[in-house]
GROMACS .gro file of C-alpha atoms in nm:
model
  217
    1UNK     CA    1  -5.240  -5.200  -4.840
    2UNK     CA    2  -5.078  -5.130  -4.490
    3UNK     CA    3  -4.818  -4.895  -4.454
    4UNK     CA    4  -4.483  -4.986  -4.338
    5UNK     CA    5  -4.416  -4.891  -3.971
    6UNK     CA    6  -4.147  -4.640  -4.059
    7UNK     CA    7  -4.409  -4.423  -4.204
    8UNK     CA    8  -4.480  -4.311  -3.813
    9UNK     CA    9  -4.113  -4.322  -3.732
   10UNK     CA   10  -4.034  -3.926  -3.680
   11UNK     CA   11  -3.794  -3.814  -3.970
   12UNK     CA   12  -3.455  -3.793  -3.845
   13UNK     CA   13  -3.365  -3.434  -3.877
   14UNK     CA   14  -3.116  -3.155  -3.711
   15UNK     CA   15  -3.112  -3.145  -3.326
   16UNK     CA   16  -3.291  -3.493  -3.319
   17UNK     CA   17  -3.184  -3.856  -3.237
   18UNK     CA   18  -3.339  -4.124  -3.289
   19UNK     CA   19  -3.097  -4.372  -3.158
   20UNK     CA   20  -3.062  -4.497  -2.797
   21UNK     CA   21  -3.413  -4.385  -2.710
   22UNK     CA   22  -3.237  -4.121  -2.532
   23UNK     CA   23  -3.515  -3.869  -2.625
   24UNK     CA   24  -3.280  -3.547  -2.648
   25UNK     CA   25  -3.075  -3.460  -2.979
   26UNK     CA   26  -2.767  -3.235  -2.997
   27UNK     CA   27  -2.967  -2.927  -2.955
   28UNK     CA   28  -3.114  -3.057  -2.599
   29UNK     CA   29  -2.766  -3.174  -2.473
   30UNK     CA   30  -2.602  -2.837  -2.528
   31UNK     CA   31  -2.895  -2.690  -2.361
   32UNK     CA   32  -2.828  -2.916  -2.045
   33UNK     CA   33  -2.447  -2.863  -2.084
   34UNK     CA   34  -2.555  -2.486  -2.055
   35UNK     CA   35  -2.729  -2.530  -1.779
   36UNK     CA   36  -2.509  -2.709  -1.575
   37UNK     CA   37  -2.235  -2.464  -1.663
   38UNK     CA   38  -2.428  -2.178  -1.562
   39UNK     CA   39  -2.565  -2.313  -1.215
   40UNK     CA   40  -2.249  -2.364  -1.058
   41UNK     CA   41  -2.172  -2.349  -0.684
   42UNK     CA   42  -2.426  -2.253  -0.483
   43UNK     CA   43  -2.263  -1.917  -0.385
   44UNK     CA   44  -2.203  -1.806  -0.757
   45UNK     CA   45  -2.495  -1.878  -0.824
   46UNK     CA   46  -2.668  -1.648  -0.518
   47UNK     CA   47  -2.384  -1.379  -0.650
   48UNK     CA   48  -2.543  -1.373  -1.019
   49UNK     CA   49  -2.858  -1.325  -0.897
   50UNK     CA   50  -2.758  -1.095  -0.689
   51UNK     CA   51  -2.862  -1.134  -0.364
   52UNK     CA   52  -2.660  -0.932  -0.098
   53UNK     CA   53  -2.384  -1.142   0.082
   54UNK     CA   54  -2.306  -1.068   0.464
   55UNK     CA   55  -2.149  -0.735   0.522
   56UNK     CA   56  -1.957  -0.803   0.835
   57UNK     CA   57  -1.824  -1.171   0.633
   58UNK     CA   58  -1.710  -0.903   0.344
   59UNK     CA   59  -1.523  -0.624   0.561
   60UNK     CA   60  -1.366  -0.926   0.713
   61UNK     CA   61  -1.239  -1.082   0.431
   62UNK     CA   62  -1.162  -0.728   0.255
   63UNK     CA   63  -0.935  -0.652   0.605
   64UNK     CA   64  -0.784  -0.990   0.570
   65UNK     CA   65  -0.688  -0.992   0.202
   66UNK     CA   66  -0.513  -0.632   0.273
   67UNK     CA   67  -0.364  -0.739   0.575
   68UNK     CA   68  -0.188  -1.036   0.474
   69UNK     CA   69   0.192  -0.961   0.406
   70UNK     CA   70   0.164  -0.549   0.413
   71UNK     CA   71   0.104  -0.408   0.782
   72UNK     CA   72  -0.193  -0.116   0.772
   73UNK     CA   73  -0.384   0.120   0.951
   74UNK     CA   74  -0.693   0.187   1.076
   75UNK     CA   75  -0.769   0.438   0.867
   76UNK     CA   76  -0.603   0.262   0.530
   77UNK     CA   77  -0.851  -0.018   0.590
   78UNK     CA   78  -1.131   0.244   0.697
   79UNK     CA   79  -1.135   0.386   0.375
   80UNK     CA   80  -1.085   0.031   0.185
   81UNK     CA   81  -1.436  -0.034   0.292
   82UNK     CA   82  -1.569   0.279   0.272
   83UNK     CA   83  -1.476   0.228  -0.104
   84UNK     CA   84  -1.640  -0.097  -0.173
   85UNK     CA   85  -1.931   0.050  -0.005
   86UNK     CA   86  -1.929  -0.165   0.341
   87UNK     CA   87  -2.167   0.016   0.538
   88UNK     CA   88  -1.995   0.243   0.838
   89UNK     CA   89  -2.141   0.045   1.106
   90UNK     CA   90  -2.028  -0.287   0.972
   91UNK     CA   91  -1.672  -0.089   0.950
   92UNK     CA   92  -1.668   0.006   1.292
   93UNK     CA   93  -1.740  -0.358   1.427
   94UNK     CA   94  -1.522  -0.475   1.220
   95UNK     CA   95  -1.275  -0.268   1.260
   96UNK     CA   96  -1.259  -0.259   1.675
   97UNK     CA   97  -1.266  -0.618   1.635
   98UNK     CA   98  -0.918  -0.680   1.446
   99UNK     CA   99  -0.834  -0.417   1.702
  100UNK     CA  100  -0.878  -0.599   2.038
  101UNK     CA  101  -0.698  -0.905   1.875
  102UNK     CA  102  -0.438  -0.706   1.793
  103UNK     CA  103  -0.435  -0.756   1.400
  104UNK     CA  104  -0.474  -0.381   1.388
  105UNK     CA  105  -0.209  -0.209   1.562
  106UNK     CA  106  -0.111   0.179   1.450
  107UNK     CA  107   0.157   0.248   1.728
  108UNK     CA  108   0.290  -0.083   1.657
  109UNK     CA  109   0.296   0.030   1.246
  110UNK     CA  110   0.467   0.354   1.326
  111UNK     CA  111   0.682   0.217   1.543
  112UNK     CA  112   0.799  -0.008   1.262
  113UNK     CA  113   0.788   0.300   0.985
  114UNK     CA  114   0.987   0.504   1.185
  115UNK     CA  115   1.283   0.236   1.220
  116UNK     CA  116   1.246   0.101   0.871
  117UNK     CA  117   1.232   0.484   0.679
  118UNK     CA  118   1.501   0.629   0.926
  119UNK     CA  119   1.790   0.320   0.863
  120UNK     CA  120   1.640   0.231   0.493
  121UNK     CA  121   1.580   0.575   0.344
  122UNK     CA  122   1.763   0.802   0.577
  123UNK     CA  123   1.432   1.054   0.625
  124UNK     CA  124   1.437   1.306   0.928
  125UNK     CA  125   1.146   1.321   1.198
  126UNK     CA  126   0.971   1.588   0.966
  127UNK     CA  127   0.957   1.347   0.687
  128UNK     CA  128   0.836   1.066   0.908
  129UNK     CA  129   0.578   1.289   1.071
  130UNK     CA  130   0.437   1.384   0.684
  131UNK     CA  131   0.432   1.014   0.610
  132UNK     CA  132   0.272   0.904   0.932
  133UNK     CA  133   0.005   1.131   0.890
  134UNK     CA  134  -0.107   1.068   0.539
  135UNK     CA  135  -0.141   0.717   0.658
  136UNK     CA  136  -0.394   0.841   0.923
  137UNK     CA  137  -0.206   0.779   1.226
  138UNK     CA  138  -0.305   0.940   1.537
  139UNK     CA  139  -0.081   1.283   1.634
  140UNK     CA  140   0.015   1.122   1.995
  141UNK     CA  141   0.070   0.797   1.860
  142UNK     CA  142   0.336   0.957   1.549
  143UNK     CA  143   0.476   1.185   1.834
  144UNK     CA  144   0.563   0.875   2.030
  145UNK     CA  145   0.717   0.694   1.753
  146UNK     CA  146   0.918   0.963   1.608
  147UNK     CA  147   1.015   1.013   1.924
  148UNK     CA  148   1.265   0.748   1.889
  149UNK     CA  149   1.488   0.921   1.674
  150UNK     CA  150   1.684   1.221   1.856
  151UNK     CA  151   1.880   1.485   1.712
  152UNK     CA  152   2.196   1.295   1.764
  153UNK     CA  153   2.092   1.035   1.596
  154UNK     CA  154   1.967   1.290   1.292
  155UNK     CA  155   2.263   1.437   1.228
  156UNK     CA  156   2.415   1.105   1.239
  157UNK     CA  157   2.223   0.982   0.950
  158UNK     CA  158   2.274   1.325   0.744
  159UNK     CA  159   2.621   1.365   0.753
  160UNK     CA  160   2.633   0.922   0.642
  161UNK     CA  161   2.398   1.057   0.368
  162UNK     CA  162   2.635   1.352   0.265
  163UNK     CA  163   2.916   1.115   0.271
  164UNK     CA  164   2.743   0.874   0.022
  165UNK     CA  165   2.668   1.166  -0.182
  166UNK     CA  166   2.992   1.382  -0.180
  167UNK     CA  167   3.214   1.196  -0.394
  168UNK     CA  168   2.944   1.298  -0.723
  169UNK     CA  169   2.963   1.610  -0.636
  170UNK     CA  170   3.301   1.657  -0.690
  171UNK     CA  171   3.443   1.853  -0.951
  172UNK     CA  172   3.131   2.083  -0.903
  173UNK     CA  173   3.208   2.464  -0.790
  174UNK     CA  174   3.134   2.493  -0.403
  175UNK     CA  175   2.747   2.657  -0.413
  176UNK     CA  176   2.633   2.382  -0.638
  177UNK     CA  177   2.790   2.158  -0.400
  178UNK     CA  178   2.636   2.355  -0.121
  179UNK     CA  179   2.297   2.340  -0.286
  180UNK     CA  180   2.256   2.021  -0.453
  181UNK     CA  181   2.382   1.828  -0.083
  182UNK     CA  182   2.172   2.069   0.113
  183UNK     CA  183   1.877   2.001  -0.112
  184UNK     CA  184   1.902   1.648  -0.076
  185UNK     CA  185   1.902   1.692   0.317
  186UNK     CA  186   1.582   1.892   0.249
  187UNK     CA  187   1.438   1.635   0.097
  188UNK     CA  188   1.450   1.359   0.349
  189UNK     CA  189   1.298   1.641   0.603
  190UNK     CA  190   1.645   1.781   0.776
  191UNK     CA  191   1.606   2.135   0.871
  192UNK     CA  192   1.797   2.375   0.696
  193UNK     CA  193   2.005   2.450   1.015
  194UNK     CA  194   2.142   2.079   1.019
  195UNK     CA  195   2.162   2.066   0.658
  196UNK     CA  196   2.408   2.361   0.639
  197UNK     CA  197   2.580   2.291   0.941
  198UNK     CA  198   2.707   1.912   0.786
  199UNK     CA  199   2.752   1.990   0.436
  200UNK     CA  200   2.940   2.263   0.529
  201UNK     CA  201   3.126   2.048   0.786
  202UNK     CA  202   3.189   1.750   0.494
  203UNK     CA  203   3.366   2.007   0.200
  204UNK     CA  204   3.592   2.106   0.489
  205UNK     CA  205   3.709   1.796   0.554
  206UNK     CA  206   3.731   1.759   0.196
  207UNK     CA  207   3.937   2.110   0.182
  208UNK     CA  208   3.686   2.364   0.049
  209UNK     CA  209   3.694   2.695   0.179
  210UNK     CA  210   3.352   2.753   0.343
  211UNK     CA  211   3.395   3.087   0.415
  212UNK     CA  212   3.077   3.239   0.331
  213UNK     CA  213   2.892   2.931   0.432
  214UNK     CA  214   2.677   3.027   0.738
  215UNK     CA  215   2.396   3.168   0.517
  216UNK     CA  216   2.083   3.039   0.446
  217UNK     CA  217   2.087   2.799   0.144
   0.00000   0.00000   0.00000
């Protein structure tokens, strides 16, 4: 007796479909779903297998990406690179390039330190210098920026910043006054000369005897 047809029909199982004539179950679809998933762009997928992108392309768009909003150094984006391990070359092409276009710019950044520490925080050309030069700005170039600020204009700014700071002080015997104004003055990098000279000047006006005064704080 002949056997029916559906003897030779494959058995209908897990991961298989017979329907459609399709040829590829569940199991075979998610594999092709994985694949596709996992091929991606064209650049992702040279980045998993990790094949080395261009090194001048990176230190540009590393320089950009720090750049954009936030003014910076040479030396701030020297050692950005130098940290994701752009090659010192590459750096220095990179580098003299943002440079001559004039995205780069350290005595235009100190420049713009110098006016916006001086009128926003108060701080003295010592302070300015200190800050300047962790930044790795050039010694002539922070000399010519700092240079903006005389001593006029210092002593201007500490005795507004004594004034500010007077009226909590009051109530306070005189040498805590003395120290705690004059210490603040320190701070922002006045020398202890000008410090003593308008703090003393301030609790006069404010009736304190100074007598005593003229030392060192």
């Amino acid at each position: 007796m002949a056997e029916s047809a559906d003897a030779y029909e494959p058995e209908a199982g897990p991961g298989h479909d017979t329907g459609s004539g399709a040829g590829f179950g569940e199991g075979a679809g998610r594999r092709a779903r994985s694949r596709t998933r996992s091929s991606g762009s064209p650049s992702s997928s040279r980045a998993e297998k990790g094949e080395p992108r261009d090194p001048v392309e990176q230190a540009r768009n590393i320089c950009l990406r720090l750049l954009t909003g936030t003014p910076r150094t040479r030396k701030q984006l020297a050692d950005a690179l130098r940290k994701r391990e752009i090659p010192d070359e590459v750096a220095e092409e990179v580098l003299s390039r943002f440079e001559d276009v004039g995205l780069i710019d350290d005595a235009a950044f100190a420049d713009a330190w110098v006016e916006s520490r001086h009128h926003g925080r108060g701080l003295a050309r010592r302070a300015l210098v200190r800050e300047l030069r962790t930044k790795g700005v050039d010694s002539a170039v922070i000399d010519e920026a700092v240079g903006q600020l005389d001593s006029e204009q210092e002593e201007a700014t500490a005795r507004e910043l004594v004034a500010r700071k007077l009226r909590s002080t009051r109530g306070l015997d005189r040498d805590k006054r003395l120290r705690r104004l004059a210490g603040m003055l320190a701070r922002k990098g006045y020398g202890e000369g000008m410090a003593l000279r308008v703090v003393r000047q301030a609790l006069e006006e404010e009736g304190e005897d100074t007598e005593g005064l003229d030392e060192p704080f």
